[in-house]
PDB file of C-alpha atoms and ligand atoms in Angstrom:
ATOM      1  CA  UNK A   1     -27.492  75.683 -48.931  1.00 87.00           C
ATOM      2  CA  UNK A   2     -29.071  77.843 -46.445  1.00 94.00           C
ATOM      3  CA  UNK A   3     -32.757  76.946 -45.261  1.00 96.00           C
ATOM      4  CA  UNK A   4     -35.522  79.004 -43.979  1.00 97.00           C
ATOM      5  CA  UNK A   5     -38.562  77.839 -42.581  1.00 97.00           C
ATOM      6  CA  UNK A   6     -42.164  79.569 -44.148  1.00 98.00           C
ATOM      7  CA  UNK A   7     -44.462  78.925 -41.542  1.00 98.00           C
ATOM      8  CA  UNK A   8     -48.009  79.724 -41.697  1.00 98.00           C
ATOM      9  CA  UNK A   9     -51.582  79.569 -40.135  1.00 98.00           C
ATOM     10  CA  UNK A  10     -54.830  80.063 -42.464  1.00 98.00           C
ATOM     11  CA  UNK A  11     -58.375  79.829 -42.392  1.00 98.00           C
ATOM     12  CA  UNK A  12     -59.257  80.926 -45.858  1.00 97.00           C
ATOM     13  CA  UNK A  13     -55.933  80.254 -47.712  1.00 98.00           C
ATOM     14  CA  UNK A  14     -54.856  83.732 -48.342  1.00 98.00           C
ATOM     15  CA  UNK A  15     -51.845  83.417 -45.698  1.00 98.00           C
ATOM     16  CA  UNK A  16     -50.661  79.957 -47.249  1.00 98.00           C
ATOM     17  CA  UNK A  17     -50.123  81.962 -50.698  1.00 98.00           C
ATOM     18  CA  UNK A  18     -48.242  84.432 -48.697  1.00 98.00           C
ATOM     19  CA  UNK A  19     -45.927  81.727 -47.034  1.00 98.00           C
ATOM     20  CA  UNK A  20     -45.655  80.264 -51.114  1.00 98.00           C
ATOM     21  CA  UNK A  21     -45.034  83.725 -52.470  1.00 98.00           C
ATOM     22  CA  UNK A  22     -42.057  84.625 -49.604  1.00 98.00           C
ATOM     23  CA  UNK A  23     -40.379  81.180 -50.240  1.00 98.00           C
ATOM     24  CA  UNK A  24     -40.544  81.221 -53.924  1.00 98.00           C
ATOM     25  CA  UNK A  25     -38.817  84.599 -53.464  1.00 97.00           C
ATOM     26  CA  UNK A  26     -36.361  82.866 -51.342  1.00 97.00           C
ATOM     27  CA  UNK A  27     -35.233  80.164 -53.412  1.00 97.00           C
ATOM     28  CA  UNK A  28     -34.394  82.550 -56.614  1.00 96.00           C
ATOM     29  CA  UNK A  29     -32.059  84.106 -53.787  1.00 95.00           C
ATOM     30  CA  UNK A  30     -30.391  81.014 -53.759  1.00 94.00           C
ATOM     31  CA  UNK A  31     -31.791  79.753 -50.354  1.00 96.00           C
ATOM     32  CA  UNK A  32     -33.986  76.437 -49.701  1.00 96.00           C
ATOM     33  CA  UNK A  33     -37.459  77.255 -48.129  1.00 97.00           C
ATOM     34  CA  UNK A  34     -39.878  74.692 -46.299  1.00 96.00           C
ATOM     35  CA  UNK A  35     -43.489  75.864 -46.300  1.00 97.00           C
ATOM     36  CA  UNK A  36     -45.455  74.072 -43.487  1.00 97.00           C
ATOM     37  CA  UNK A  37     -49.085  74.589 -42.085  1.00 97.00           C
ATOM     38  CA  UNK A  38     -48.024  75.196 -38.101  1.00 97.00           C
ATOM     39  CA  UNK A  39     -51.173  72.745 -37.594  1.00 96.00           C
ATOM     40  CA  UNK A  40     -48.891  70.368 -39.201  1.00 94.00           C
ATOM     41  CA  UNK A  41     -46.021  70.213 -36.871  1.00 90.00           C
ATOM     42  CA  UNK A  42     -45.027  67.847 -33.829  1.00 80.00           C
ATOM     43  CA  UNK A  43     -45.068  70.029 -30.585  1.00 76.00           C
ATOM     44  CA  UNK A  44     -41.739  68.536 -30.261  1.00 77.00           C
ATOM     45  CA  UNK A  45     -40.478  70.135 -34.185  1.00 84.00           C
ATOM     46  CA  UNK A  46     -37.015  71.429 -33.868  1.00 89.00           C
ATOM     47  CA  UNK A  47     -36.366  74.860 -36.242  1.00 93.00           C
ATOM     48  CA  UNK A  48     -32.569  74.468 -35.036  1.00 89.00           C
ATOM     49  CA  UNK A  49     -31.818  73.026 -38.845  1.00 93.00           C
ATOM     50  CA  UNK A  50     -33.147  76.811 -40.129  1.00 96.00           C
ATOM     51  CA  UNK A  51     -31.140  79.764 -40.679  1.00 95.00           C
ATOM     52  CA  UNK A  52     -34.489  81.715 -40.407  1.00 96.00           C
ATOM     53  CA  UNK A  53     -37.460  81.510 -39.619  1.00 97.00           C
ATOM     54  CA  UNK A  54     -40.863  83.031 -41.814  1.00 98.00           C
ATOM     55  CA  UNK A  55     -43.871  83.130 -39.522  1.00 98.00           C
ATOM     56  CA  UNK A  56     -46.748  84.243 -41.370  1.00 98.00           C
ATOM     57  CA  UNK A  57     -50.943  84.769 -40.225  1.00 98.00           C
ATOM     58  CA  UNK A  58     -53.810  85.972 -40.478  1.00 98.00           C
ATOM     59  CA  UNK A  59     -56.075  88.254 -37.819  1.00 98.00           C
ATOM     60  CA  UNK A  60     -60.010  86.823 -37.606  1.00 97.00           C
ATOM     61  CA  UNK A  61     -62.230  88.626 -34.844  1.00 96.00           C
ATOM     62  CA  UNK A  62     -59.715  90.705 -33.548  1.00 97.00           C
ATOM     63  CA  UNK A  63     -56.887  87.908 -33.339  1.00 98.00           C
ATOM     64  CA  UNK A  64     -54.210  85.960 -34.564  1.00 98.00           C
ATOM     65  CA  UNK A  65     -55.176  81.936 -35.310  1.00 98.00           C
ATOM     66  CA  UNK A  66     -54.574  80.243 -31.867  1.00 97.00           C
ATOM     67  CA  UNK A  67     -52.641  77.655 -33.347  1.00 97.00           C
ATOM     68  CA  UNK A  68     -50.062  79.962 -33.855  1.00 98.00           C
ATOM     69  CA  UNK A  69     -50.251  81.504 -30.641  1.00 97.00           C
ATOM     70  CA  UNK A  70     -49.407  78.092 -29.367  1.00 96.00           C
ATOM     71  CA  UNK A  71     -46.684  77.172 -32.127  1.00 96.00           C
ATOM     72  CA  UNK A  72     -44.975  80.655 -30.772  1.00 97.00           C
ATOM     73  CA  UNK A  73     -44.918  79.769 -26.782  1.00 96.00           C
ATOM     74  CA  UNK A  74     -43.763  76.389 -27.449  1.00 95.00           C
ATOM     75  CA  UNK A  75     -41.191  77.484 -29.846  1.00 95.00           C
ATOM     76  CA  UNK A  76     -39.932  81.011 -28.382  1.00 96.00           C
ATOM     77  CA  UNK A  77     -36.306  80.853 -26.877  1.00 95.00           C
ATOM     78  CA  UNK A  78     -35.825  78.901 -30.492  1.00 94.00           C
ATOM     79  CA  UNK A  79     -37.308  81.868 -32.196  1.00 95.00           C
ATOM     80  CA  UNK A  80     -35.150  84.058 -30.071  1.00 95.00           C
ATOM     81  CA  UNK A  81     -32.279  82.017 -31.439  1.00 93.00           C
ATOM     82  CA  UNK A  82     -31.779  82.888 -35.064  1.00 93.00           C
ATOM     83  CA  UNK A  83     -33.297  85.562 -37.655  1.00 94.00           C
ATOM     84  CA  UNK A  84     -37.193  85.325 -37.659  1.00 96.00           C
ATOM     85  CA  UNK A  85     -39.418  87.484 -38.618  1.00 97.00           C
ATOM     86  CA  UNK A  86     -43.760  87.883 -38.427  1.00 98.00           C
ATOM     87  CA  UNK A  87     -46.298  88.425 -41.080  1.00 98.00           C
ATOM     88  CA  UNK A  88     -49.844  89.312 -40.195  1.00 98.00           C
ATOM     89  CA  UNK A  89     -52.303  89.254 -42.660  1.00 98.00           C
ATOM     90  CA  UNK A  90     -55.506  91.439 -41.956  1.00 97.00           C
ATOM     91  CA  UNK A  91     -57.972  93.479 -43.514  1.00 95.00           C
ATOM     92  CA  UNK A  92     -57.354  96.037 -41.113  1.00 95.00           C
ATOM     93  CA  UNK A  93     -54.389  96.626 -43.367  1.00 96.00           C
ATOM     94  CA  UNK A  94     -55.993  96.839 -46.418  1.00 95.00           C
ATOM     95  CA  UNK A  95     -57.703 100.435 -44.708  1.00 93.00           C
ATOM     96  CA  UNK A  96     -54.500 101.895 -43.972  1.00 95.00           C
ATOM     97  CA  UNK A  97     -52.472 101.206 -47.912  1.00 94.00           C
ATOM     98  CA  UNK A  98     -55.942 102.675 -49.365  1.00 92.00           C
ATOM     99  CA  UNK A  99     -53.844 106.248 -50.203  1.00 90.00           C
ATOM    100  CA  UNK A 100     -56.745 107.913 -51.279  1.00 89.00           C
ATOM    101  CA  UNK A 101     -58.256 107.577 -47.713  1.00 89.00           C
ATOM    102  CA  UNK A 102     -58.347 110.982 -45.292  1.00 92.00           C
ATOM    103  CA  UNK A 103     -55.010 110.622 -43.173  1.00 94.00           C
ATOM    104  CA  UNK A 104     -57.033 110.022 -39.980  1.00 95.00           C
ATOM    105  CA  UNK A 105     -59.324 107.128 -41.430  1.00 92.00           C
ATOM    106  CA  UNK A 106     -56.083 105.742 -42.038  1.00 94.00           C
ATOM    107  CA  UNK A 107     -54.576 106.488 -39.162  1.00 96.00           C
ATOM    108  CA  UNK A 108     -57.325 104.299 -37.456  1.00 95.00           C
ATOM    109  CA  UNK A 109     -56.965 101.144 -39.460  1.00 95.00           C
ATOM    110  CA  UNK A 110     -53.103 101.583 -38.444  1.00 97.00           C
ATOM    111  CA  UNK A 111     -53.907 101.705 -34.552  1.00 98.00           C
ATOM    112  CA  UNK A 112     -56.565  98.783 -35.121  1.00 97.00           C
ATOM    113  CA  UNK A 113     -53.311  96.882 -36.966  1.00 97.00           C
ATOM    114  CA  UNK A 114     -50.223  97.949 -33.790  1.00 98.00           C
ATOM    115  CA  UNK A 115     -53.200  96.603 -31.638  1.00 98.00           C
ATOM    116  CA  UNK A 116     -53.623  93.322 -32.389  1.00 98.00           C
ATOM    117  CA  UNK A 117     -49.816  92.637 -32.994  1.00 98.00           C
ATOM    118  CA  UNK A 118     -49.380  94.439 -29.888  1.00 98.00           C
ATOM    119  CA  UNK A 119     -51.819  91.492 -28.057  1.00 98.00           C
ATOM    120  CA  UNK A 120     -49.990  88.740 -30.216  1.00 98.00           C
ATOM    121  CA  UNK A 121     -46.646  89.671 -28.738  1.00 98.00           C
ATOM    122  CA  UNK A 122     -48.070  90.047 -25.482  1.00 98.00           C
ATOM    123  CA  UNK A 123     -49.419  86.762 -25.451  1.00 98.00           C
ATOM    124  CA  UNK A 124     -47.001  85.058 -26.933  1.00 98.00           C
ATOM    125  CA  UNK A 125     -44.015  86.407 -24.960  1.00 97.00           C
ATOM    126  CA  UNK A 126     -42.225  86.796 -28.673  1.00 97.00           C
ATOM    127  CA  UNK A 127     -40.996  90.177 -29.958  1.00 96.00           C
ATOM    128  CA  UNK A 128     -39.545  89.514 -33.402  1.00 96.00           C
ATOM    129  CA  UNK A 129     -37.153  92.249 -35.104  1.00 92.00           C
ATOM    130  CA  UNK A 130     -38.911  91.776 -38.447  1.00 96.00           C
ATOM    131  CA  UNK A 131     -42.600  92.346 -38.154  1.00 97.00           C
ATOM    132  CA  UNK A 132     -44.742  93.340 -41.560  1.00 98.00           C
ATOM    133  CA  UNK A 133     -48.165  93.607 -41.764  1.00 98.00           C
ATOM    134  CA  UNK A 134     -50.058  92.430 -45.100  1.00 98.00           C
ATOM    135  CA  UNK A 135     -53.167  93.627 -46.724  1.00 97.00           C
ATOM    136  CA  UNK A 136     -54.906  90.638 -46.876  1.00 98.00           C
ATOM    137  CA  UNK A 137     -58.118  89.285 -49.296  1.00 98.00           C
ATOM    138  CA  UNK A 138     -61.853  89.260 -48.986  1.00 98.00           C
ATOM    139  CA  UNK A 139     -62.515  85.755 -50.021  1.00 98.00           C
ATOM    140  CA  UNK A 140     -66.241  86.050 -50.703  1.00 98.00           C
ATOM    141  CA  UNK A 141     -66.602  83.014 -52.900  1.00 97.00           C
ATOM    142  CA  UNK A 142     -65.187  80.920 -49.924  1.00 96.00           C
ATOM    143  CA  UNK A 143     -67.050  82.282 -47.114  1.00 98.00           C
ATOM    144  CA  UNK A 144     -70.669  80.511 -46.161  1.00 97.00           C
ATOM    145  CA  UNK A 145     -73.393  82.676 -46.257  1.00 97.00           C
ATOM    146  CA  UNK A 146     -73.347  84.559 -42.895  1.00 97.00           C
ATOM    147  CA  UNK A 147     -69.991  84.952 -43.403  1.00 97.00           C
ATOM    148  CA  UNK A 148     -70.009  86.352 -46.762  1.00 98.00           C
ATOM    149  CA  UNK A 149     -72.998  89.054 -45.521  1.00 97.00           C
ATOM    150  CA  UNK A 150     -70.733  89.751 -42.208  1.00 97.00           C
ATOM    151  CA  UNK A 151     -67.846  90.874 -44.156  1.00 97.00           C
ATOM    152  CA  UNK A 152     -69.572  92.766 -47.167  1.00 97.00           C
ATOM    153  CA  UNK A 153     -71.109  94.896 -44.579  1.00 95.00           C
ATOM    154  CA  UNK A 154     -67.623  95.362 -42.756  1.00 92.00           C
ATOM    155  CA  UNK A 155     -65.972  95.674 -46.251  1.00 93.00           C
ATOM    156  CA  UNK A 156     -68.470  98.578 -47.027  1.00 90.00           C
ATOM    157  CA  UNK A 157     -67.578 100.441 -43.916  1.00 84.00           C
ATOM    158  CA  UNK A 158     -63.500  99.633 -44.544  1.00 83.00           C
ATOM    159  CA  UNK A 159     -64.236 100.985 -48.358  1.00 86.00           C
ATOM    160  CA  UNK A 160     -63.284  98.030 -49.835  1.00 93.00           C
ATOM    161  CA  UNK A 161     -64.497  95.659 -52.343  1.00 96.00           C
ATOM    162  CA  UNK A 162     -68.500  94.668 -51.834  1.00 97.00           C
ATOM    163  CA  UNK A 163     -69.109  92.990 -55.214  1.00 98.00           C
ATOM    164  CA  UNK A 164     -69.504  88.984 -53.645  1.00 98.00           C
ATOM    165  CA  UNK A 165     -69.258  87.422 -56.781  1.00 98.00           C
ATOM    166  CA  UNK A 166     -64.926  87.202 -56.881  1.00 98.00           C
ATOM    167  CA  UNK A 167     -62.661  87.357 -54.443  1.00 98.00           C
ATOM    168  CA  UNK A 168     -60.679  90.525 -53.803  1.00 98.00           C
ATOM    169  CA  UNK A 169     -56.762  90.194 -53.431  1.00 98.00           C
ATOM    170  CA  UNK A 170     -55.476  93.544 -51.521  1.00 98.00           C
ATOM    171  CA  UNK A 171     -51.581  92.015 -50.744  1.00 98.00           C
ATOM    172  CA  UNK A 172     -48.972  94.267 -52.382  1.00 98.00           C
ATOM    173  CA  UNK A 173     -47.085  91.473 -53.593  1.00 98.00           C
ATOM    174  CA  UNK A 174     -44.207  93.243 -54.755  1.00 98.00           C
ATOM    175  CA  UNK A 175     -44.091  94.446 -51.683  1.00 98.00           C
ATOM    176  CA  UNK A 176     -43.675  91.167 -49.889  1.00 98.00           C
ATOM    177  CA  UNK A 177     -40.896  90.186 -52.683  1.00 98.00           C
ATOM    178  CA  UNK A 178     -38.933  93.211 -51.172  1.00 97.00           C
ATOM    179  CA  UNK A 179     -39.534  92.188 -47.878  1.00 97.00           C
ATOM    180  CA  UNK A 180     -38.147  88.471 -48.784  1.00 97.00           C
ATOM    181  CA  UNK A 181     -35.714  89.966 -50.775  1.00 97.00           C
ATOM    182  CA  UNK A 182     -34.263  91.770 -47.142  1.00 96.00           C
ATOM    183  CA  UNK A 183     -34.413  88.983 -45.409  1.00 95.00           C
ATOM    184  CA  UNK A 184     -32.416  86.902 -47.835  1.00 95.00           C
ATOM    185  CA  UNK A 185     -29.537  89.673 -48.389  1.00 94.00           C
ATOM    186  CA  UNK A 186     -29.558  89.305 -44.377  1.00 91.00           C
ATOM    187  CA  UNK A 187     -28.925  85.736 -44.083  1.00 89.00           C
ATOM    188  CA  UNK A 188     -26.610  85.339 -47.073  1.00 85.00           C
ATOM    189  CA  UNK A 189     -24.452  88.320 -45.608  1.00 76.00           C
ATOM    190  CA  UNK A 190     -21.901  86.204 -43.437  1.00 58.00           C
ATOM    191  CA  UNK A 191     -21.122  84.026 -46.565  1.00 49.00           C
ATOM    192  CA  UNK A 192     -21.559  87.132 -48.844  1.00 47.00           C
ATOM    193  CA  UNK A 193     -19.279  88.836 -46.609  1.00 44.00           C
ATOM    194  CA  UNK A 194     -16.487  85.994 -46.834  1.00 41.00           C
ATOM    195  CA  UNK A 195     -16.354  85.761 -50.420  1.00 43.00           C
ATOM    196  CA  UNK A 196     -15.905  89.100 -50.846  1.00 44.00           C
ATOM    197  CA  UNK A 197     -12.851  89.264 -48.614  1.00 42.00           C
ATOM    198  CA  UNK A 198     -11.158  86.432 -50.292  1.00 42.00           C
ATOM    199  CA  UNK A 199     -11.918  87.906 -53.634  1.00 45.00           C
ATOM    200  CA  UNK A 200      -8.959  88.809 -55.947  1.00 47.00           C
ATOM    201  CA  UNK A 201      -9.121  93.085 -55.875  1.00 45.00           C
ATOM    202  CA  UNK A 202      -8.768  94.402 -59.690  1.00 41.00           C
TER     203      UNK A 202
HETATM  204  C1  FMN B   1     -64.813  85.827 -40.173  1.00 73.88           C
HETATM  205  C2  FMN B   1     -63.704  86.777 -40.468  1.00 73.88           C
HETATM  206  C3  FMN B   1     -63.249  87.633 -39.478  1.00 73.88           C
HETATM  207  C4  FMN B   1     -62.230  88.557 -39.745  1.00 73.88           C
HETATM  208  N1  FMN B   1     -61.825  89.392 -38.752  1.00 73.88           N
HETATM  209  C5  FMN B   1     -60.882  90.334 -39.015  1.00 73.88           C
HETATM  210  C6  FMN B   1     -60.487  91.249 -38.004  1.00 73.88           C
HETATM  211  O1  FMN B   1     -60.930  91.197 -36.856  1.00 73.88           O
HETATM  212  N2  FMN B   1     -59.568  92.201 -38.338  1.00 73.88           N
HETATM  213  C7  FMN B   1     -59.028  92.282 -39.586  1.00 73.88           C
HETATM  214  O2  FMN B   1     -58.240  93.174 -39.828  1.00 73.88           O
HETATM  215  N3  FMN B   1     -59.358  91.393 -40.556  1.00 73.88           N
HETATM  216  C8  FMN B   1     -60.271  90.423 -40.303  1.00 73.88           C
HETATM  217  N4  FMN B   1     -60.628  89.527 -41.278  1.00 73.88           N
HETATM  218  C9  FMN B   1     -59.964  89.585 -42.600  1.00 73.88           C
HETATM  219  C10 FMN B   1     -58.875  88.507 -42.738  1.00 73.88           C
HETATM  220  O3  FMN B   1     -57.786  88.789 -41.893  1.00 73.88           O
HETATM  221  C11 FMN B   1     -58.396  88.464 -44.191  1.00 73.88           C
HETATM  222  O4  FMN B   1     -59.482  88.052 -44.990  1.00 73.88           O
HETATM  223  C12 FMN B   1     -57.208  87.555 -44.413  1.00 73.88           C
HETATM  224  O5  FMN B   1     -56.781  87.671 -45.745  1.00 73.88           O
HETATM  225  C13 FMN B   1     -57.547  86.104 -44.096  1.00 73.88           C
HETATM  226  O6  FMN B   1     -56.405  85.321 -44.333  1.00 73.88           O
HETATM  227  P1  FMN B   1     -56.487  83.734 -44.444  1.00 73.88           P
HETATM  228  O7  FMN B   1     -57.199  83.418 -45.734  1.00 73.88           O
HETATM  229  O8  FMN B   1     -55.070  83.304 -44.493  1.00 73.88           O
HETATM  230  O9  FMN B   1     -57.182  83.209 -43.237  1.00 73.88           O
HETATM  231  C14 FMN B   1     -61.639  88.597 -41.040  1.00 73.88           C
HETATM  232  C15 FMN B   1     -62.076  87.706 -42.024  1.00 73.88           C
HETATM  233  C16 FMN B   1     -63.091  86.815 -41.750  1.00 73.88           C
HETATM  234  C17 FMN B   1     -63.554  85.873 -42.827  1.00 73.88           C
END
């Protein structure tokens, strides 16, 4: 069986549930999934054993969590290599699937988004061919004080949620079953492709 590897960088959880979500999605395809914390990893960790690779995280203060930053250098001609594909999580994103926002409010929140990938590939050296970005969660009941009154007041100015007592989920999850759902087609298309030539024509 085919394996992909689902791995993620987090510093309030959101992105971990991501990584879960994609490889649950991946296994009713009929592929095996791994779902590891980049932190986790040897510098030396070899993703040759994968027949894809899942890297998923999140954007805090403009940027991507450095430990995945360093996960990609390390780990780039491998990434090159075979089917991978990037998921950034952000609030940013959450602005730009708010449809009932005026087109250029939106169209802001999209440049904000293309800007920090833009800096993440830049640094990293890594351009994948699958890149989505997520609409990510404002996790007031995990955030310390400071935190929590930072983001309320950038939530109010983003229009989203600015009631502190529950968290707010914004990820389109069916969404991000589609976009596993692509990527599994894509990798079981060789053997797809096989069986379907050798199959009796009626
Ligand atoms: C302190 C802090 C800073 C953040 N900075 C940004 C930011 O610069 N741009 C953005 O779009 N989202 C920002 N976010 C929103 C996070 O990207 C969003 O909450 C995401 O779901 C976090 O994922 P995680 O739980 O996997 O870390 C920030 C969140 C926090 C708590």
């Amino acid at each position: 069986m085919k394996r992909v590897g689902v791995l993620y960088a987090t510093r309030e959880g959101h992105t971990r549930k991501i990584a879960e979500r994609v490889a649950a999605e991946l296994r009713v395809r009929g592929l095996d999934a791994d779902v590891l914390d980049v932190r986790d990893l040897e510098a030396a960790t070899d993703l040759g054993g994968y027949a894809a690779v899942v890297l998923a995280a999140s954007v805090h203060r403009g940027q991507h969590e450095k430990e995945m930053i360093r996960f990609v250098k390390r780990h780039r001609v491998e990434l090159e290599r075979i089917p991978a594909a990037f998921l950034s999580a952000s609030l940013s994103e959450v602005g730009v699937e708010q449809l009932d926002r005026p087109p250029e409010e939106r169209a802001e929140f999209a440049a904000d988004v293309l800007k920090v990938l833009d800096q993440f590939f830049t640094e990293t050296g890594w351009h994948p061919a699958r890149v989505k970005a997520v609409a990510g969660e404002l996790a007031y009941t995990r955030y310390n004080f400071l935190v929590r009154f930072i983001m309320k007041r950038i939530a109010r100015k983003a229009g989203a949620a600015t009631d502190t007592s529950r968290d707010h989920d914004y990820t389109d999850w069916a969404a991000l079953d589609r976009f596993a759902d692509e990527l599994a087609q894509e990798i079981s298309e060789p053997v797809e492709a096989m069986a379907s030539a050798g199959a009796p024509v009626r």
